[in-house]
Structures are given as structure tokens and as C-alpha cells.
CSV table of C-alpha atoms and ligand atoms in Angstrom, one decimal:
chain,number,residue,atom,x,y,z
A,1,UNK,CA,0.0,0.0,0.0
A,2,UNK,CA,1.2,3.5,-0.8
A,3,UNK,CA,1.6,5.8,2.1
A,4,UNK,CA,0.9,9.5,2.3
A,5,UNK,CA,3.8,11.9,2.4
A,6,UNK,CA,5.7,11.9,5.8
A,7,UNK,CA,4.4,15.3,6.8
A,8,UNK,CA,0.8,14.3,6.1
A,9,UNK,CA,-1.3,13.9,9.2
A,10,UNK,CA,-4.0,11.2,9.4
A,11,UNK,CA,-6.8,11.9,11.8
A,12,UNK,CA,-9.5,9.2,12.7
A,13,UNK,CA,-12.7,10.5,14.2
A,14,UNK,CA,-15.1,7.8,15.4
A,15,UNK,CA,-18.3,7.7,17.5
A,16,UNK,CA,-22.0,7.1,17.3
A,17,UNK,CA,-24.4,9.2,15.3
A,18,UNK,CA,-25.4,12.6,16.6
A,19,UNK,CA,-22.1,13.4,18.4
A,20,UNK,CA,-21.2,16.1,15.8
A,21,UNK,CA,-18.7,13.9,14.0
A,22,UNK,CA,-19.4,15.2,10.5
A,23,UNK,CA,-19.5,18.9,11.4
A,24,UNK,CA,-16.4,18.6,13.5
A,25,UNK,CA,-14.5,16.5,11.0
A,26,UNK,CA,-15.3,18.8,8.1
A,27,UNK,CA,-14.4,22.0,10.1
A,28,UNK,CA,-11.2,20.5,11.4
A,29,UNK,CA,-10.1,19.4,7.9
A,30,UNK,CA,-10.9,22.9,6.5
A,31,UNK,CA,-9.1,24.7,9.2
A,32,UNK,CA,-5.9,22.6,8.9
A,33,UNK,CA,-5.9,22.3,5.1
A,34,UNK,CA,-6.6,18.5,5.2
A,35,UNK,CA,-8.8,16.4,3.0
A,36,UNK,CA,-12.0,14.9,4.5
A,37,UNK,CA,-13.7,11.5,4.1
A,38,UNK,CA,-17.2,10.7,5.4
A,39,UNK,CA,-17.2,6.9,5.5
A,40,UNK,CA,-20.8,6.7,6.6
A,41,UNK,CA,-21.7,8.2,3.3
A,42,UNK,CA,-20.0,5.3,1.5
A,43,UNK,CA,-22.0,2.7,3.4
A,44,UNK,CA,-25.1,4.8,2.7
A,45,UNK,CA,-24.2,4.9,-1.0
A,46,UNK,CA,-23.8,1.1,-1.3
A,47,UNK,CA,-27.1,0.7,0.6
A,48,UNK,CA,-28.9,3.1,-1.8
A,49,UNK,CA,-27.5,1.1,-4.8
A,50,UNK,CA,-28.8,-2.2,-3.2
A,51,UNK,CA,-32.3,-0.7,-2.8
A,52,UNK,CA,-32.5,0.8,-6.3
A,53,UNK,CA,-31.3,-2.5,-7.8
A,54,UNK,CA,-33.9,-4.6,-6.0
A,55,UNK,CA,-31.5,-6.4,-3.6
A,56,UNK,CA,-33.1,-7.5,-0.4
A,57,UNK,CA,-30.9,-5.7,2.2
A,58,UNK,CA,-31.8,-8.3,4.9
A,59,UNK,CA,-30.4,-11.1,2.7
A,60,UNK,CA,-26.7,-11.0,3.6
A,61,UNK,CA,-25.7,-13.5,0.9
A,62,UNK,CA,-27.4,-11.4,-1.9
A,63,UNK,CA,-25.8,-8.2,-0.5
A,64,UNK,CA,-22.4,-9.9,-0.4
A,65,UNK,CA,-22.7,-11.2,-4.0
A,66,UNK,CA,-23.7,-7.7,-5.3
A,67,UNK,CA,-21.2,-5.7,-3.2
A,68,UNK,CA,-18.5,-5.3,-5.8
A,69,UNK,CA,-20.9,-4.0,-8.5
A,70,UNK,CA,-21.4,-0.3,-7.8
A,71,UNK,CA,-18.5,2.1,-8.3
A,72,UNK,CA,-18.5,4.5,-5.3
A,73,UNK,CA,-16.4,7.6,-5.6
A,74,UNK,CA,-15.9,10.2,-2.8
A,75,UNK,CA,-14.8,13.7,-3.3
A,76,UNK,CA,-12.6,14.8,-0.3
A,77,UNK,CA,-12.7,18.6,-0.4
A,78,UNK,CA,-14.0,19.5,3.2
A,79,UNK,CA,-15.8,22.6,1.7
A,80,UNK,CA,-17.8,20.5,-0.7
A,81,UNK,CA,-17.6,16.8,-0.2
A,82,UNK,CA,-19.2,14.7,-2.9
A,83,UNK,CA,-20.3,11.1,-3.3
A,84,UNK,CA,-21.3,9.4,-6.6
A,85,UNK,CA,-22.5,5.9,-7.4
A,86,UNK,CA,-21.7,4.7,-11.0
A,87,UNK,CA,-21.2,8.4,-11.8
A,88,UNK,CA,-24.5,9.6,-10.4
A,89,UNK,CA,-24.6,12.1,-7.6
A,90,UNK,CA,-25.9,10.2,-4.5
A,91,UNK,CA,-25.6,13.0,-1.9
A,92,UNK,CA,-29.4,13.5,-1.6
A,93,UNK,CA,-30.8,10.0,-1.9
A,94,UNK,CA,-28.3,8.6,0.7
A,95,UNK,CA,-30.0,10.7,3.4
A,96,UNK,CA,-33.5,9.3,3.1
A,97,UNK,CA,-35.2,7.5,6.0
A,98,UNK,CA,-35.2,4.3,4.0
A,99,UNK,CA,-31.4,4.3,3.5
A,100,UNK,CA,-30.9,5.2,7.2
A,101,UNK,CA,-33.1,2.3,8.3
A,102,UNK,CA,-31.3,-0.2,6.1
A,103,UNK,CA,-27.6,0.9,6.3
A,104,UNK,CA,-26.8,-1.0,9.5
A,105,UNK,CA,-27.8,-4.3,7.9
A,106,UNK,CA,-25.8,-3.7,4.7
A,107,UNK,CA,-22.7,-2.4,6.6
A,108,UNK,CA,-22.7,-5.5,8.8
A,109,UNK,CA,-22.0,-7.7,5.8
A,110,UNK,CA,-18.2,-8.6,5.9
A,111,UNK,CA,-17.8,-8.5,2.1
A,112,UNK,CA,-19.2,-5.0,2.1
A,113,UNK,CA,-16.8,-3.9,4.8
A,114,UNK,CA,-13.8,-5.5,3.1
A,115,UNK,CA,-14.5,-3.6,-0.1
A,116,UNK,CA,-15.3,-0.2,1.5
A,117,UNK,CA,-12.3,-0.6,3.9
A,118,UNK,CA,-9.9,-1.0,0.9
A,119,UNK,CA,-11.4,2.0,-0.7
A,120,UNK,CA,-11.0,4.1,2.5
A,121,UNK,CA,-7.4,3.0,2.9
A,122,UNK,CA,-6.5,4.0,-0.7
A,123,UNK,CA,-8.2,7.4,-0.4
A,124,UNK,CA,-6.3,8.0,2.9
A,125,UNK,CA,-3.0,6.9,1.3
A,126,UNK,CA,-3.4,9.2,-1.6
A,127,UNK,CA,-4.6,12.3,0.4
A,128,UNK,CA,-1.9,14.9,-0.1
A,129,UNK,CA,-1.1,16.8,3.1
A,130,UNK,CA,-3.3,14.4,5.2
A,131,UNK,CA,-6.9,13.7,5.9
A,132,UNK,CA,-9.6,13.6,8.5
A,133,UNK,CA,-11.6,10.3,8.2
A,134,UNK,CA,-14.8,10.0,10.2
A,135,UNK,CA,-16.7,6.8,10.9
A,136,UNK,CA,-17.2,4.0,13.4
A,137,UNK,CA,-14.2,1.7,12.9
A,138,UNK,CA,-11.5,4.1,11.6
A,139,UNK,CA,-9.2,4.0,14.6
A,140,UNK,CA,-9.7,0.3,15.3
A,141,UNK,CA,-9.7,-1.2,11.9
A,142,UNK,CA,-9.4,1.0,8.8
A,143,UNK,CA,-6.4,3.2,9.9
A,144,UNK,CA,-5.0,1.7,13.1
A,145,UNK,CA,-1.8,3.7,12.6
A,146,UNK,CA,-3.5,7.1,12.4
A,147,UNK,CA,-1.5,9.9,13.9
A,148,UNK,CA,-4.5,11.0,16.1
A,149,UNK,CA,-7.6,9.0,17.0
A,150,UNK,CA,-10.6,10.8,18.5
A,151,UNK,CA,-13.7,9.1,19.9
A,152,UNK,CA,-16.7,11.5,20.2
A,153,UNK,CA,-19.5,10.7,22.6
A,154,UNK,CA,-22.6,12.5,23.9
A,155,UNK,CA,-25.7,11.6,25.9
A,156,UNK,CA,-28.5,9.9,24.0
A,157,UNK,CA,-30.7,13.0,24.7
A,158,UNK,CA,-28.2,15.4,23.2
A,159,UNK,CA,-27.6,13.2,20.2
A,160,UNK,CA,-31.3,12.8,19.4
A,161,UNK,CA,-31.9,16.6,19.9
A,162,UNK,CA,-29.0,17.3,17.5
A,163,UNK,CA,-30.2,14.8,14.9
A,164,UNK,CA,-33.7,16.3,15.0
A,165,UNK,CA,-32.4,19.8,14.8
A,166,UNK,CA,-34.5,20.5,17.9
A,167,UNK,CA,-31.8,21.8,20.2
A,168,UNK,CA,-34.5,23.6,22.4
A,169,UNK,CA,-36.7,20.5,22.5
A,170,UNK,CA,-39.5,22.2,20.7
A,171,UNK,CA,-40.9,19.0,19.2
A,172,UNK,CA,-40.7,16.4,22.0
A,173,UNK,CA,-42.4,13.6,20.0
A,174,UNK,CA,-40.0,13.9,17.1
A,175,UNK,CA,-37.0,14.0,19.4
A,176,UNK,CA,-38.3,10.8,21.2
A,177,UNK,CA,-38.7,9.0,17.9
A,178,UNK,CA,-35.3,10.0,16.7
A,179,UNK,CA,-33.8,8.9,20.0
A,180,UNK,CA,-35.3,5.5,19.7
A,181,UNK,CA,-34.2,5.0,16.0
A,182,UNK,CA,-30.7,6.3,16.9
A,183,UNK,CA,-30.3,3.9,19.9
A,184,UNK,CA,-31.5,1.0,17.7
A,185,UNK,CA,-28.9,1.8,15.0
A,186,UNK,CA,-26.1,2.3,17.5
A,187,UNK,CA,-26.9,-1.1,19.1
A,188,UNK,CA,-26.8,-2.7,15.6
A,189,UNK,CA,-23.5,-0.9,14.7
A,190,UNK,CA,-21.9,-1.7,18.1
A,191,UNK,CA,-23.1,-5.3,18.2
A,192,UNK,CA,-22.1,-6.5,14.7
A,193,UNK,CA,-19.3,-9.1,14.4
A,194,UNK,CA,-17.1,-7.4,11.8
A,195,UNK,CA,-15.4,-4.2,13.0
A,196,UNK,CA,-18.1,-2.8,15.2
A,197,UNK,CA,-18.4,0.8,16.5
A,198,UNK,CA,-15.7,0.9,19.2
A,199,UNK,CA,-13.2,3.2,20.8
A,200,UNK,CA,-9.6,2.3,20.0
A,201,UNK,CA,-7.4,1.8,23.1
A,202,UNK,CA,-5.2,4.8,22.1
A,203,UNK,CA,-8.1,7.2,21.1
A,204,UNK,CA,-8.8,10.4,23.0
A,205,UNK,CA,-12.4,10.4,24.1
A,206,UNK,CA,-14.3,13.7,24.0
A,207,UNK,CA,-17.7,13.9,25.6
A,208,UNK,CA,-19.5,16.6,23.6
A,209,UNK,CA,-22.7,16.7,25.7
A,210,UNK,CA,-22.0,20.0,27.3
A,211,UNK,CA,-19.9,21.5,24.5
A,212,UNK,CA,-20.8,23.7,21.6
A,213,UNK,CA,-19.7,22.6,18.1
A,214,UNK,CA,-17.1,25.4,18.1
A,215,UNK,CA,-15.6,24.1,21.4
A,216,UNK,CA,-15.4,20.5,20.0
A,217,UNK,CA,-13.7,21.8,16.8
A,218,UNK,CA,-11.2,23.8,18.8
A,219,UNK,CA,-10.5,20.8,21.0
A,220,UNK,CA,-9.7,18.5,18.1
A,221,UNK,CA,-7.7,21.2,16.2
A,222,UNK,CA,-5.5,21.6,19.4
A,223,UNK,CA,-5.1,17.8,19.6
A,224,UNK,CA,-3.9,17.7,15.9
A,225,UNK,CA,-1.6,20.6,16.4
A,226,UNK,CA,0.0,19.0,19.5
A,227,UNK,CA,0.5,15.8,17.5
A,228,UNK,CA,2.1,17.7,14.6
A,229,UNK,CA,4.4,19.6,17.0
A,230,UNK,CA,5.4,16.4,18.7
A,231,UNK,CA,6.5,14.9,15.3
A,232,UNK,CA,8.8,17.8,14.3
B,1,LIG,O1,-22.3,8.3,10.0
B,1,LIG,P1,-23.6,7.8,9.3
B,1,LIG,O2,-24.8,7.9,10.3
B,1,LIG,O3,-23.9,8.5,8.0
B,1,LIG,O4,-23.3,6.2,9.0
B,1,LIG,C1,-24.3,5.4,8.4
B,1,LIG,C2,-24.1,4.0,8.9
B,1,LIG,O5,-22.9,3.5,8.3
B,1,LIG,C3,-24.0,3.7,10.3
B,1,LIG,O6,-25.2,3.3,10.9
B,1,LIG,C4,-23.0,2.5,10.4
B,1,LIG,C5,-22.3,2.5,9.1
B,1,LIG,N1,-20.9,2.9,9.2
B,1,LIG,C6,-20.0,1.9,9.5
B,1,LIG,O7,-20.5,0.7,9.7
B,1,LIG,N2,-18.7,2.1,9.6
B,1,LIG,C7,-18.2,3.3,9.3
B,1,LIG,N3,-16.9,3.5,9.4
B,1,LIG,C8,-19.1,4.4,9.1
B,1,LIG,C9,-20.5,4.1,9.0
């Protein structure tokens, strides 16, 4: 495998949904001039392809057989990340409720993980200047030699509120439903056999429950800068 230039910094940011992972990762990458990869978007893209091609996403064998067919391409500019499937922009369709409800089953299939993991490693290796990669298994499995590993957490209430965009709890029923779906998805992602959501032993855990997005970004930027200074 090719490796990125020696000065390049590789940052792995893992954690469950609703912890501010995407917003934090994008902002940190933009501030530090790094590339950015949203690995959840890749699992969503393959799930969307399965749905549109009539593959039963609960049939692990069928999913495994089809896994190599779609060509998934990620654009890694943090200011405008992109994702295409067979050349078609998938950024809208991968965020639907249907994809969200089926992505855990598809991403639990080992053949899917093997393919997407290879893709992620080659993107990281080719990222000039370094990259921030966000996901669930980046520090543990995809990039175990990352220069910095961060594991973001937050209370289920805070995560549900952020996901619903209801930070002041205006719509309690929506927040409750979001919380339930989120807990179910996290349990599936944490409980699967192949590279589950987990904190790497050498990851820095940041509980974001009481922090603003700006504070989390500042915290991670400082951690990256400390790492970079330590390597000089
Ligand atoms: O970050 P997200 O909610 O867009 O991720 C969607 C799903 O993809 C998530 O439920 C689990 C899966 N995923 C994964 O298994 N491994 C990753 N590195 C990233 C996401």
C-alpha cells in the first residue's frame, strides 16, 4: 500500500451518530488544510445502490454477491464533499429515511466492509497533506496507525436533539422517535461481528454533551496541532 507523504497527518474520528462527528471533522479538515472523508456516506451509497437495484438488504448473501458491482467515488474537499455511485450524484438519496433504516444491515456484511475498507485506505494513502476520516471503525480497523484518534460521545438525549435539529426540544415527540431510532442503529452498529463501532485503546475520548460545536472543533484542532508539533 502506498503511504501518504511523511508530513501528512492522518486523523481518525469515530463515534455514534449525533455526536457532531461530521460537522467537527469537516471543520477541522478545512481549518488545517486537510482532506475529509465521510465513511458513513460510502456505506449509505452502497445501501442506496442495493435498494435501487432490488437487492433484499436483509439477505446478507445477496448483498455480499452484489457488493462489488457499484462504483463508489468520494470527493474529499471538506468545503464541498461529494459522493457518486456509478457516476450519479448520490448525496441527496443517501440521506433518506429508507437508506438510514437499512444501512446498518448492509454495513454489517463482511464483504461490504472489506471492499469499503480497501477504498478508504487507498483514499487516505493518496490524500496529499493528510486527511480527517470519520466513521465507526476508523481508529480500530481502517487506519490503526492514524496519527491521532478521537472518539466522540454524547448523551442519547443530546444526540437525538442534534439529529432532529431541535436543540431547544420544541418537538418532544420527534426527538423521542429520533432517539429510539438512533439507539437501535447504534446497538446494531456496536453489536455486529465485523469491525463494530468501538473506541480504539489509544483514542482520545471527547464527551460533547455540554460542549458547543465550536468548542469541539477547537479541542480537536488543538489535539492535531499537538501531534504535529510532537513529530517535528
Ligand atoms: O455516519 P452515518 O450515520 O452516516 O453512518 C451510516 C451507517 O454506516 C452507520 O449506521 C453505520 C455505518 N458505518 C459503519 O459501519 N462504519 C463506518 N466507518 C461508518 C459508518
